[in-house]
Each structure stands twice: as structure tokens, then as C-alpha cells.
Coordinates of C-alpha atoms and ligand atoms in Angstrom, one line a residue:
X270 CA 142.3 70.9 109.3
X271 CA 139.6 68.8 108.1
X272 CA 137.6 69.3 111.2
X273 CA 138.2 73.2 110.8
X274 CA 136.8 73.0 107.5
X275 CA 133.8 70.9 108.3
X276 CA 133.2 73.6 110.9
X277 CA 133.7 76.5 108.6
X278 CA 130.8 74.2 106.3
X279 CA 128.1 74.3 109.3
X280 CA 129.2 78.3 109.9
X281 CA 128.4 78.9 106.0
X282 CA 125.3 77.2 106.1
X283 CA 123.7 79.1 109.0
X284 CA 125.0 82.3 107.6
X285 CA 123.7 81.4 104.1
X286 CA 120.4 80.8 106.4
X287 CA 120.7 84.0 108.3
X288 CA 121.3 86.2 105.1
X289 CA 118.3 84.4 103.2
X290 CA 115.9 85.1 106.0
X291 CA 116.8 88.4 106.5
X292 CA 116.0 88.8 103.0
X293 CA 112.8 87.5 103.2
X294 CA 112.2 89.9 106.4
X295 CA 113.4 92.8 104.7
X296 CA 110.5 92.5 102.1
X297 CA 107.6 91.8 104.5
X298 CA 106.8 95.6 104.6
X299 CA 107.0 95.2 100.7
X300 CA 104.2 92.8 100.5
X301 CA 102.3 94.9 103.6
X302 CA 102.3 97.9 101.1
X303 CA 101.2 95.6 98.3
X304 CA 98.0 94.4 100.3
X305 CA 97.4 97.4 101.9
X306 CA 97.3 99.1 97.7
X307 CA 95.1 96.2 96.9
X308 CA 92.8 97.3 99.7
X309 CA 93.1 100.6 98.9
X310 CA 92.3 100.2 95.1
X311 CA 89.3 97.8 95.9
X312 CA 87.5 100.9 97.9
X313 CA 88.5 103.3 95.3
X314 CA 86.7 100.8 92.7
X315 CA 83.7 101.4 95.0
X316 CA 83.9 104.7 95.7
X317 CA 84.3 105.7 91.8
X318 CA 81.0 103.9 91.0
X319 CA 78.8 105.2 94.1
X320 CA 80.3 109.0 92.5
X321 CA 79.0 108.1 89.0
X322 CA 75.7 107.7 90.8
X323 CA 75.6 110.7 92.8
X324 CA 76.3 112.6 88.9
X325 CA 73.5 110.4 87.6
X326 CA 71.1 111.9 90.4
X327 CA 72.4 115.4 89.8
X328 CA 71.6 115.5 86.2
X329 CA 68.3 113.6 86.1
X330 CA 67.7 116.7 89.1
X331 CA 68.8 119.4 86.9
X332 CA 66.3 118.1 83.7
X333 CA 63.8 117.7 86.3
X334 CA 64.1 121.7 87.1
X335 CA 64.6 122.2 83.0
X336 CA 61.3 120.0 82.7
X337 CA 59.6 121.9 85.3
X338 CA 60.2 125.6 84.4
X339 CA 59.3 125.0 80.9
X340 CA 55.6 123.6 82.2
X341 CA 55.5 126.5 83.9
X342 CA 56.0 129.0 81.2
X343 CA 53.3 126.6 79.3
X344 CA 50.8 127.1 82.0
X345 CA 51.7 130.9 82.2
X346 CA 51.4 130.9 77.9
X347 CA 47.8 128.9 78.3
X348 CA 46.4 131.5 80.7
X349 CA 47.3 134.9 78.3
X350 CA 46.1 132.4 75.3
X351 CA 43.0 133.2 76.8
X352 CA 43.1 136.4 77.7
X353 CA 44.1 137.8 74.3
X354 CA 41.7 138.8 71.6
X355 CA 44.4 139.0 69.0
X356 CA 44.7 135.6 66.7
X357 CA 48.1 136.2 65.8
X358 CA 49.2 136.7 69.4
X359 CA 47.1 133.0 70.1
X360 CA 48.4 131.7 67.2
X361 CA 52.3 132.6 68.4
X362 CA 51.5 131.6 71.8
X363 CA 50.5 128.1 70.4
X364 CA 53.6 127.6 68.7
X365 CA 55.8 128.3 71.9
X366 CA 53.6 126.2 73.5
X367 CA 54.3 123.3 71.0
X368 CA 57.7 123.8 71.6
X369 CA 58.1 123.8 75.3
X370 CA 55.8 120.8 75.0
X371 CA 58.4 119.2 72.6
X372 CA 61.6 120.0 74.5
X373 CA 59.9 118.1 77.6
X374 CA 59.6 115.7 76.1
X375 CA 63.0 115.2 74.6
X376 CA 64.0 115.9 78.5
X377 CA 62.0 113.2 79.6
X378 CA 63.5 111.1 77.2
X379 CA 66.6 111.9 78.8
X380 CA 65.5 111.1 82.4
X381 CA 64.7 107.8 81.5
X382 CA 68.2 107.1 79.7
X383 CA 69.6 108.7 82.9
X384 CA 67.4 106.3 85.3
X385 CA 68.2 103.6 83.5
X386 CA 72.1 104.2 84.1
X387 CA 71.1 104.6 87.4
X388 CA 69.8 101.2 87.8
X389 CA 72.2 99.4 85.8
X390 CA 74.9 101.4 88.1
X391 CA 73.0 100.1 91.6
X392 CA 73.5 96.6 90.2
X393 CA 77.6 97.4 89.1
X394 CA 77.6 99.2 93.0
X395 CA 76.2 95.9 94.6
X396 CA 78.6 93.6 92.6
X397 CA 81.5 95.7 93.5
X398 CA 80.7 96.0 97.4
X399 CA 80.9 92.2 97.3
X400 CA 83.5 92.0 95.6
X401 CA 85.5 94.6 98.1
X402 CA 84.6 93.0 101.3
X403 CA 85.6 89.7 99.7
X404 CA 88.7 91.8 99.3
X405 CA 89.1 93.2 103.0
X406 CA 88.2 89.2 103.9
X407 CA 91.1 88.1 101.9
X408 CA 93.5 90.9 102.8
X409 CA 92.9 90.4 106.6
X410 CA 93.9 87.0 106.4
X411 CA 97.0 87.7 104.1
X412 CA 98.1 90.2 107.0
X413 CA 97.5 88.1 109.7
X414 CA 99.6 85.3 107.7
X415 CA 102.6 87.8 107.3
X416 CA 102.6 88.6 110.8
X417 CA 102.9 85.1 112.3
X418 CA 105.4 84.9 109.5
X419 CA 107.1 87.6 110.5
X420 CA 107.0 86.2 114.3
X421 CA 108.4 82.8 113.2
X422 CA 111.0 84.3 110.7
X423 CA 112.6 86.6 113.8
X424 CA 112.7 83.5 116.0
X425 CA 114.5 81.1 113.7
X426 CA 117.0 84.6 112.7
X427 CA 117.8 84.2 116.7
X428 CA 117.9 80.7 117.1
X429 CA 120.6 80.9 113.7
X430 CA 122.5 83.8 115.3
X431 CA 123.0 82.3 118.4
X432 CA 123.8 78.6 116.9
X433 CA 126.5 81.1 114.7
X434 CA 127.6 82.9 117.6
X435 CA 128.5 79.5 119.4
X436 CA 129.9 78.3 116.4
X437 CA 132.1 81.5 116.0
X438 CA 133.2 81.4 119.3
X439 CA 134.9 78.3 119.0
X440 CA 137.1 78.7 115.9
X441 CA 140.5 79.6 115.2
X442 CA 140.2 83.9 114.8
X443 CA 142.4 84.1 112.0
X444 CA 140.4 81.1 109.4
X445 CA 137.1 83.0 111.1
X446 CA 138.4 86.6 109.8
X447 CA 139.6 85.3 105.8
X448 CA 136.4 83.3 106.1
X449 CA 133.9 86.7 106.7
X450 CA 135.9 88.7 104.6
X451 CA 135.1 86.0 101.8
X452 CA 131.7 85.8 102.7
X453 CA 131.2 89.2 102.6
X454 CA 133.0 90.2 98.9
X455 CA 131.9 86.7 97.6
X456 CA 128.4 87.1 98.4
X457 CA 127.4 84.1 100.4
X458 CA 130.1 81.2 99.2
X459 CA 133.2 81.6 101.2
X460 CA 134.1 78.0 101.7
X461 CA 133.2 75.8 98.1
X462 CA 134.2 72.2 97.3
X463 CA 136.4 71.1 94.5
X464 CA 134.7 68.4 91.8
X465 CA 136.4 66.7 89.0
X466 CA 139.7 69.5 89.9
X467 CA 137.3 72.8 89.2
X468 CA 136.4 75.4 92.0
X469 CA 132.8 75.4 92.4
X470 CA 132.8 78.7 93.2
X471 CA 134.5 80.5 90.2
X472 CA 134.4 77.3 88.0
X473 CA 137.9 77.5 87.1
X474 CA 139.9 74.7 86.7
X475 CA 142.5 74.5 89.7
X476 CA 146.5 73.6 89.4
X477 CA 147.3 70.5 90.2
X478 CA 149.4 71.8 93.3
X479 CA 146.3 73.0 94.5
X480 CA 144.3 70.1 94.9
X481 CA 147.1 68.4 95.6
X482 CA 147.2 70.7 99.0
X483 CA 143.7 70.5 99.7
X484 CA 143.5 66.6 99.5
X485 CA 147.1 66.6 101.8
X486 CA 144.4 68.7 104.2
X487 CA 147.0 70.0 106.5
X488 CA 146.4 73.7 105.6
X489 CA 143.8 75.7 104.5
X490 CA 144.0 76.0 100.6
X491 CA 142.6 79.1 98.5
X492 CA 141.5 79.0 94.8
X493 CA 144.5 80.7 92.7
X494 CA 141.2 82.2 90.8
X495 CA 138.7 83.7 93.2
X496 CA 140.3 83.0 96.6
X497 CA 137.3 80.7 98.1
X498 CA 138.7 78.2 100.6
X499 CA 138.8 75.2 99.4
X500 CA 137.5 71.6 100.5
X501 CA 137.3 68.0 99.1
X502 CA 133.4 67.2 99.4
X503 CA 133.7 63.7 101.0
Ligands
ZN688 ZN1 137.5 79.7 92.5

């Protein structure tokens, strides 16, 4: 019985190993998709800035067109100033004048707030575009890293399998069967050791009868409480 156990300790262990590494391999694509959103948000950082710029450009064109009609209507304004003889008409066409003049210059004004976004922006552009490829530098590596990990996880899941499999193949059927089913409903202790008369598993304190049969080691012994089999850790 005792060697039956120890057997049934190595089978947990590589099963425990088995189910920990699948876990790990089940959230590789996890961490893929987190890279590749890292990667993702790192251009869109880029391409949100290099947007504000082409706005930038569009305005500063469209005050450029407001500048430049309203020095046309000045030059059309100077040329009937002097082809009027009437003072009042001069007089009115020197106000407007005065006005266009005024409002291109408030436009100007505004082209030079505008350029000066724009260069602050070129620098913010520049910072971020080395910041991203840093990014795409990082990133690559990180993906390269998860798939040699990914390589080296799949080969120690076969090498455990088939060290399992051998195992498996030569134990009693029946002890093999309780121990799965236990594995499966207890999660991944099937088989736990008894200290100072307690179940490790459940943590309940066993009869005496119990330990009693599990010390006599001539069957297999269950916990009354949660069923684990039973060993005395040597
Ligand atoms: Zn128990």
C-alpha cells in the first residue's frame, strides 16, 4: 500500500504540474492581446497628435484666406477712395478701411497663436514617435519572449504527460479511477497527508480509527470529511 501511495504522490505532482502549465498556456494569448493593445494605443497616441497638426494647418489656412480677402476689399476700397469726389463717400470708405485693417490684424494675431501650437505640437509629435518605436522595440522582444515561452511550456506539457501516462499505466485501475475522480472535484489535491491527526486537505480533525488505518497502511484510507486519500508524510 505504501508504495501505491508514494506512487499516487509522484502521479499528483505531475498532474498538479500539468494543470499549472496549462494554465499558464491558456493565458499566453491573454498577454499577446495585452501587447498587441499596448502597441496599438502607442500609435494611436501618435496618430492623435500628428491629427491635431493637420487642424492646426487647416485653420491658420482658413485665416490666411480671411486675412487675404479682406486686403483685397482694402485694395478694391483705396482705388474708388480715389475715384470719388464725394467726402462723405471717402470719409465712409476710410472707416471700412480702418476696420478691415483692424480685423487683420486680430487675424494675424491669431496665426501666430496658431503657429506657435504648431511648433510646440512638432516638438510633442517628435517626443511621442520616440517614445512609440521604443514601444514597438519593447513589444517585439516581449513577443518573441512569449513565444519561446510558449515553445518551452508545450515541451515540458509533453514530457509531464508522457512521464503521467507511464506512471498511469502502471497502477492498480481502481485506486487510479477514485484518485481522478478526486482530483477532478477536489481541484488539484486528491491524495493529502495527515499532521498532528488533521486532513490537510479539508483541515478537519480525523477519528482516531482513521489514522489508526492509515498508519496500519494496508488499505487505502479516505478522510470521513472530504474523502481525499490519505497518507502519513514520512
Ligand atoms: Zn479531509
Amino acid at each position: 500500500m505504501q508504495a501505491e501511495l508514494e506512487q499516487l504522490l509522484v502521479l499528483q505532482d505531475r498532474q498538479q504540474k500539468i494543470k499549472q502549465i496549462q494554465t499558464e498556456i491558456k493565458s499566453l494569448p491573454q498577454q499577446r492581446q495585452n501587447l498587441e493593445a499596448q502597441l496599438a494605443a502607442s500609435a494611436a497616441a501618435v496618430a492623435a497628435l500628428k491629427h491635431k497638426g493637420q487642424h492646426l494647418e487647416m485653420d491658420r489656412k482658413k485665416l490666411e484666406l480671411d486675412a487675404g480677402t479682406r486686403q483685397e476689399s482694402i485694395t478694391r476700397l483705396k482705388t474708388q477712395q480715389y475715384e470719388t469726389r464725394k467726402n462723405d463717400e471717402f470719409r465712409a470708405m476710410g472707416n471700412e478701411i480702418e476696420r478691415y485693417e483692424k480685423e487683420i490684424r486680430a487675424i494675424e494675431d491669431q496665426e501666430l497663436e496658431l503657429m506657435d501650437q504648431a511648433d510646440k505640437l512638432k516638438v510633442e509629435v517628435t517626443a511621442e514617435e520616440k517614445k512609440a518605436a521604443a514601444t514597438k522595440d519593447s513589444i517585439a522582444r516581449q513577443m518573441n519572449d512569449l513565444g519561446e515561452k510558449s515553445k518551452a511550456l508545450e515541451a515540458r506539457l509533453q514530457e509531464l504527460s508522457k512521464e503521467r501516462k507511464e506512471l498511469a499505466e502502471k497502477m492498480d485501475e481502481d485506486v487510479l479511477n477514485r484518485f481522478e475522480r478526486l482530483f477532478t472535484s477536489k481541484g488539484d489535491s486528491a491524495i493529502v497527508a495527515i499532521e498532528h491527526g488533521v486532513c490537510t486537505g479539508c483541515h478537519m480533525k480525523l477519528t482516531i480509527a482513521t489514522v489508526k488505518a492509515a498508519e496500519g497502511g494496508k488499505e487505502i484510507v479516505n478522510c470521513e470529511q472530504c474523502g481525499r486519500i490519505l497518507y502519513i508524510p514520512a
